[in-house]
Amino acid sequence: MKNVYKLHGALLLLFLLFATTAGATRRDRQPLKGKVLSANDNSPLPGVNVMVKATRTGAVSGADGTFQVMVEASDSLEVTLIGYVKQTIAVNGRTTLTIQLEETTTGLDEVVVVGYGAEKRKLNTGAIGHVAGENLQETHTLRVDQALQGQTPGVQITTNSAQPGEAMKVRIRGTGTVGNSDPLYIVDGVPTGDISYLNASDIASMDVLKDAASAAIYGSRAANGVILITTKKGRKGDMSIAYDGFYGVQNPARKLPLLNAKEYAIIMNEAAINSGRPPYFTLGEIERLGKGTDWQEEMYNKNAPMQSHTLTVSGGSEKSLYSTSIGYMKQAGVIGFKGQSEYERVNIRLSTEHKLYKDVLRFGQNFTYTMSNKKGVGVGNIYSNTLRSVINVSPLFPVYDSTGEFAKSNFNPDETNPVALMFYSYNNRTKSDRFLGNAYLELEPIPGLKLRSDFGLDANFVSGNAFYPAYNLSTNVVNNLSRAAQDMGRYATWNWDNTISYQRSFGKHALTLLAGMTANEFNGFNMSGSKEDLLMLDFDHAIIDNGTNEETRKVNGSRSESALVSYFGRVGYNYAEKYMITGIFRADGSTKFGVNNRFGYFPSVSAGWVASNETFMQAPWLSFLKIRAGWGQNGNQPTDDFLYLATITSTNKDYYFGDGDVKFVGSSPDRVANPNLKWETSEQSNIGLDAQLFGDFSLTADWYRKTTKDWLIAPPVPALAGANPPMINGGSVRNEGVEISLGYNHTFGDVALKINPNVTFNKNTVIDIPNLEKIIQGEAGINFVGADEFYRAQQGFPMGYFYGLKTAGIFQNTNEVNSYVDKGGKRIQPDAVPGDVRFVDRNGDGVIDANDKTIIGNPNPDVSYGMNLSVGYKGLELSVYVYGVAGNQVYDGIRDFSRPISNYTTDILGRWTGEGTSNRLPRMTIADEKNLNYNRASDLFVHDASFLRLRSINLGYDLKQSLLKNAPLQQCRIYISGGNLLTFTKYRGMDPEVGYGPTGWASGIDIGTYPQPKTLMAGLNVKF
């Protein structure tokens, strides 16, 4: 019995000790009263579990949404309710708290932005690609358009140049015109053609209107698709502070395997001997050469830094919401001297919305100010391309001579030191101050009826400076006088939207009505000038007044203006969220057209059927199935103004009277008038389906056919017309394809897995060209001086296809040359010798000429695809993003064949040197062989450009889950990331992703494309 008492006494003592310790541990607890509301309609939420994190202390909200719980100042609350998004909230010493929970959304419950409104994806009847802002940020790219690459099917984004600050080439459902094929961007309701000013961390979502039924609400500017961008907005609740930043380094992903000095000398000797000339080098000289100069290494800026930092503050009350941010980014280029190629940007954004009177009257605004600085090396055509000059120079001389000055070539006085040329030619800077935003007033006098007036402004002030010192680099590259150049411009567009909308449900019937009008006006001017013979020889004094030679002063200027007025309407109806139909009509009037066709009219209609809501379609594996179809027309207007008028020009019309030295300026007709010029029209049909399968799988599939007709083009006219031809309407192209997007989202215990692949199949075919030949020829001399035309648009072929001769291997011996004959026994290539290219005589006339040319390649991919993969485990997350294309080719124009001494890649080591040695590359010559092996456009230059790229890989961990569990933070995530780490391709150039073309409808022409670098970075996301 004593033992029992002793045991009870011991237990009592332990209990008292535990209670005392617990009391000491929690002695600073205090009551926290709160209320949980729905973020959707602000109604109270009962039954919400509010738990103190890492304890068993908690409460459940009552019928009015209220709760009370004992907490410490450093505690965090976990708030959960089935059907709503879980929240973790730091107490931070507060005694009262209002919590707003958002409903959990599936892909079908997502709200997508449509023109002048928004609706649930499950009720939408168009083809709209939705990309959340967090998916864009995961790529850690500094350009928003590049972050969209591969994220949604039907959108092809290609790099024109990877130099910092350069624009991407964006095509939605293929190229549809020989004019401007860029999409229209709408940022928070403001139309713009350039989104380089945007910070990816400021974006909440991007919605791509791909079909005509979705885009018709934007009428004349929607033929190439519309991308709607919504920036982040404030939410009701306490102030939230977030920091998002990273720092990284960039390096070239690939080098071209160029010949070293010894290899180069051997090849040049062989070329000279085969051309009947003495060799350039003796055997002794060749042995002493070694590797020579690696010019690629000399031009690289290795470990080029890149950084981005964004600080965001947001929150709101019952009456006002706000979100503001400030961002800074800077990216150095991997080519050029330090500071020679770079882009720097500062963003300040402010978004607010205020209830001026209950829920009846609202006022809001979204404004962004961006200041940017851009410097760059040459990335243009063959005359202004830094990389091209580096690739083609011989490796025989050094960068610097013994005195430390830039060295000159002893091999050929015409050769130019490319590093010196880069140093002297590209001292430039472009500054931009851009202001884009809108302010709106919205009145809702009765529930469902909204009147909205929205005024937007896009103003850009641009200035530039360039400094050109005097230099003498080679025989033909000389600048005798220093020169300064300046330019400035102001470009402003205002846009005023006025809409009235009404939404009403009548039992199972739901009706949505929208009517509105838009006024839009653009005004721009620019001035530029230059003067030579500077007093102060540096970039800081690159101003015109620094020049002293008045005779070299040049000043130019121009002004442009245009206006657009539009009227539009939309009617939407659904019955029981089962049957939906939407109709849109828009009329646009533009000053870019004459009175005969000033207005264009653009209708569309679409319908949807939610088959899964039918009783006969009920199945446990099918959560949702919607079938939809649409048809519509969109328009496209010209980039230039007043093309319907006959104009007069004074450009290059200077002349002299008599024997005097006074120069007079004359004028002459510039263009023939066409008052009947009208809009380009893009007509599109779309059939699609959206499905949710087995709970975790989603599927979206679309078939489309888009025909763009009535192109705006200039036809050929006789010289006796005395002026340039008028712009006319004519020509058409069809893009037809299939888009498929899949999704898988499942949680296995603590492991969350997401997989989102997508693929697009597109076929582009020109239907008509408005001339007798049914051809629009490309430019000659694109890849080297004197080169053939090798791209064109032609009826029955893809836009911008590669055009030239087909080859059938290499003549191995004289017998093969002599046996290559026509039907009459005549030699087809009488000037060929063993080692020369065998060109295909397609028409069988016994002569190799332009009549044998045909399609030899296609820059438009048959397939483009992308995939996002994400795996999460207790705060640790790994994400992988891949992108690729297949079925397209690149025209390799890197080597300058107009200069026989230009360097080669090591591919040339596989040339023909005797019978059986090669059936692909011909013998070496100094480009004087009569067979013109490399001087004729042929499939020798065309290569497979398919690739699969590891676009981004990220590994992150949220320290809030462990080390900082009790810190007053919502998130503290650290991560490391790599970009472009792997590219799988057969193309041996620097980068298979080549968007360059001399016109908007041409692409895939590699004349020295600034390559995309591989990147390594570390970053931090913190939310308070």
Coordinates of C-alpha atoms in Angstrom, one line a residue, residues 161-336:
S161 CA 19.5 37.7 -81.2
A162 CA 20.4 36.8 -77.6
Q163 CA 22.1 40.1 -77.0
P164 CA 20.7 41.6 -73.9
G165 CA 17.6 43.8 -74.6
E166 CA 16.9 42.4 -78.1
A167 CA 13.3 41.5 -79.0
M168 CA 12.1 38.0 -79.6
K169 CA 10.1 36.8 -82.7
V170 CA 6.6 35.8 -81.5
R171 CA 4.3 33.9 -83.8
I172 CA 0.8 32.6 -82.8
R173 CA -0.4 29.8 -85.0
G174 CA 2.2 30.4 -87.7
T175 CA 3.2 33.3 -90.0
G176 CA 0.2 34.8 -91.7
T177 CA 1.4 37.7 -93.7
V178 CA 4.3 39.2 -95.6
G179 CA 3.8 42.3 -93.5
N180 CA 3.8 42.6 -89.7
S181 CA 3.1 39.2 -88.0
D182 CA 3.7 40.3 -84.4
P183 CA 0.8 39.8 -82.0
L184 CA -1.1 42.5 -80.2
Y185 CA -0.3 42.9 -76.5
I186 CA -2.9 44.2 -74.0
V187 CA -1.4 45.1 -70.6
D188 CA -4.1 45.8 -68.0
G189 CA -6.3 47.0 -70.8
V190 CA -3.7 49.1 -72.6
P191 CA -2.7 48.0 -76.1
T192 CA 1.0 48.0 -77.0
G193 CA 3.4 46.3 -79.4
D194 CA 6.4 46.0 -77.1
I195 CA 6.5 44.4 -73.6
S196 CA 10.3 44.7 -73.1
Y197 CA 9.6 47.1 -70.2
L198 CA 7.7 44.5 -68.1
N199 CA 9.2 42.7 -65.1
A200 CA 8.2 39.0 -65.0
S201 CA 7.8 39.3 -61.2
D202 CA 5.0 41.8 -61.7
I203 CA 2.9 39.5 -63.8
A204 CA -0.1 37.7 -62.4
S205 CA -1.1 35.9 -65.6
M206 CA -0.9 35.8 -69.4
D207 CA -3.8 34.7 -71.6
V208 CA -3.2 34.0 -75.3
L209 CA -6.2 34.5 -77.6
K210 CA -5.3 32.1 -80.4
D211 CA -8.5 31.7 -82.4
A212 CA -10.6 34.3 -84.2
A213 CA -13.6 33.7 -82.0
S214 CA -11.6 34.8 -78.9
A215 CA -9.6 37.6 -80.6
A216 CA -12.4 39.2 -82.8
I217 CA -13.2 41.6 -79.9
Y218 CA -9.9 43.3 -80.9
G219 CA -10.8 43.3 -84.6
S220 CA -8.3 45.0 -86.9
R221 CA -5.3 44.4 -84.7
A222 CA -5.9 40.7 -83.8
A223 CA -5.0 38.8 -87.0
N224 CA -1.8 37.7 -85.5
G225 CA -3.3 36.8 -82.1
V226 CA -3.6 38.7 -78.9
I227 CA -1.7 38.3 -75.6
L228 CA -3.5 39.7 -72.6
I229 CA -1.2 40.4 -69.6
T230 CA -2.5 41.0 -66.1
T231 CA -0.2 42.5 -63.5
K232 CA -0.4 41.7 -59.8
K233 CA -3.2 43.4 -57.9
G234 CA -3.7 44.0 -54.2
R235 CA -5.9 41.8 -52.0
K236 CA -7.9 42.5 -48.9
G237 CA -5.9 41.8 -45.7
D238 CA -2.8 42.9 -43.9
M239 CA 0.1 44.4 -45.7
S240 CA 2.3 41.8 -47.5
I241 CA 5.9 42.5 -48.4
A242 CA 7.8 40.3 -50.8
Y243 CA 11.3 40.2 -52.2
D244 CA 12.3 38.2 -55.3
G245 CA 15.8 38.3 -56.5
F246 CA 18.6 36.4 -58.1
Y247 CA 22.2 36.8 -59.2
G248 CA 23.9 34.7 -61.8
V249 CA 26.7 34.4 -64.4
Q250 CA 26.5 33.6 -68.1
N251 CA 28.9 31.9 -70.5
P252 CA 28.8 30.8 -74.1
A253 CA 27.0 27.5 -74.5
R254 CA 28.9 26.5 -77.6
K255 CA 31.8 27.5 -79.8
L256 CA 32.2 27.0 -83.5
P257 CA 35.0 24.5 -84.2
L258 CA 37.0 26.8 -86.4
L259 CA 40.3 25.9 -88.0
N260 CA 43.4 26.7 -86.1
A261 CA 46.4 28.4 -87.8
K262 CA 48.1 25.2 -89.0
E263 CA 44.8 23.7 -90.3
Y264 CA 43.9 27.0 -92.0
A265 CA 47.3 27.2 -93.8
I266 CA 47.0 23.6 -95.1
I267 CA 43.5 24.3 -96.4
M268 CA 44.5 27.6 -98.0
N269 CA 47.4 25.9 -99.7
E270 CA 45.2 23.1 -101.0
A271 CA 42.7 25.7 -102.4
A272 CA 45.4 27.6 -104.1
I273 CA 47.0 24.5 -105.7
N274 CA 43.6 23.2 -106.9
S275 CA 43.0 26.6 -108.5
G276 CA 46.3 26.5 -110.4
R277 CA 48.1 29.0 -108.1
P278 CA 51.2 28.7 -106.0
P279 CA 50.7 27.8 -102.3
Y280 CA 50.5 30.5 -99.7
F281 CA 52.8 28.9 -97.2
T282 CA 55.9 26.7 -97.2
L283 CA 56.0 23.5 -95.2
G284 CA 58.4 25.1 -92.8
E285 CA 56.0 28.1 -92.2
I286 CA 53.1 25.7 -91.6
E287 CA 55.1 23.8 -89.0
R288 CA 55.9 27.0 -87.1
L289 CA 52.3 28.3 -87.1
G290 CA 50.9 26.4 -84.1
K291 CA 47.2 27.0 -83.2
G292 CA 47.2 30.8 -83.7
T293 CA 44.6 33.1 -82.4
D294 CA 41.3 31.8 -81.1
W295 CA 39.2 34.9 -82.0
Q296 CA 36.1 33.5 -80.4
E297 CA 37.8 33.4 -77.0
E298 CA 39.0 36.9 -77.6
M299 CA 35.6 38.3 -78.2
Y300 CA 33.9 36.5 -75.3
N301 CA 33.0 38.2 -72.0
K302 CA 33.1 35.2 -69.8
N303 CA 31.1 34.9 -66.5
A304 CA 29.0 37.8 -67.6
P305 CA 26.9 38.8 -64.7
M306 CA 23.1 39.0 -64.6
Q307 CA 20.9 40.1 -61.7
S308 CA 17.3 40.9 -60.9
H309 CA 15.7 42.3 -57.8
T310 CA 12.0 43.1 -57.1
L311 CA 10.4 44.4 -53.9
T312 CA 6.6 44.2 -53.8
V313 CA 4.2 45.7 -51.2
S314 CA 0.5 44.8 -51.4
G315 CA -2.6 44.7 -49.3
G316 CA -6.0 46.3 -48.8
S317 CA -9.1 47.0 -46.8
E318 CA -12.8 46.9 -47.5
K319 CA -12.5 50.1 -49.5
S320 CA -9.1 50.1 -51.1
L321 CA -6.6 47.6 -52.6
Y322 CA -3.1 48.4 -53.5
S323 CA 0.0 46.7 -55.0
T324 CA 3.2 48.5 -55.7
S325 CA 6.7 47.3 -56.7
I326 CA 10.1 48.5 -57.6
G327 CA 12.4 46.3 -59.7
Y328 CA 16.0 46.5 -61.0
M329 CA 17.7 44.2 -63.5
K330 CA 21.0 44.2 -65.3
Q331 CA 22.4 41.8 -67.8
A332 CA 25.8 41.8 -69.5
G333 CA 26.3 40.2 -72.8
V334 CA 28.7 37.3 -73.4
I335 CA 30.2 39.0 -76.5
G336 CA 32.1 42.2 -76.4

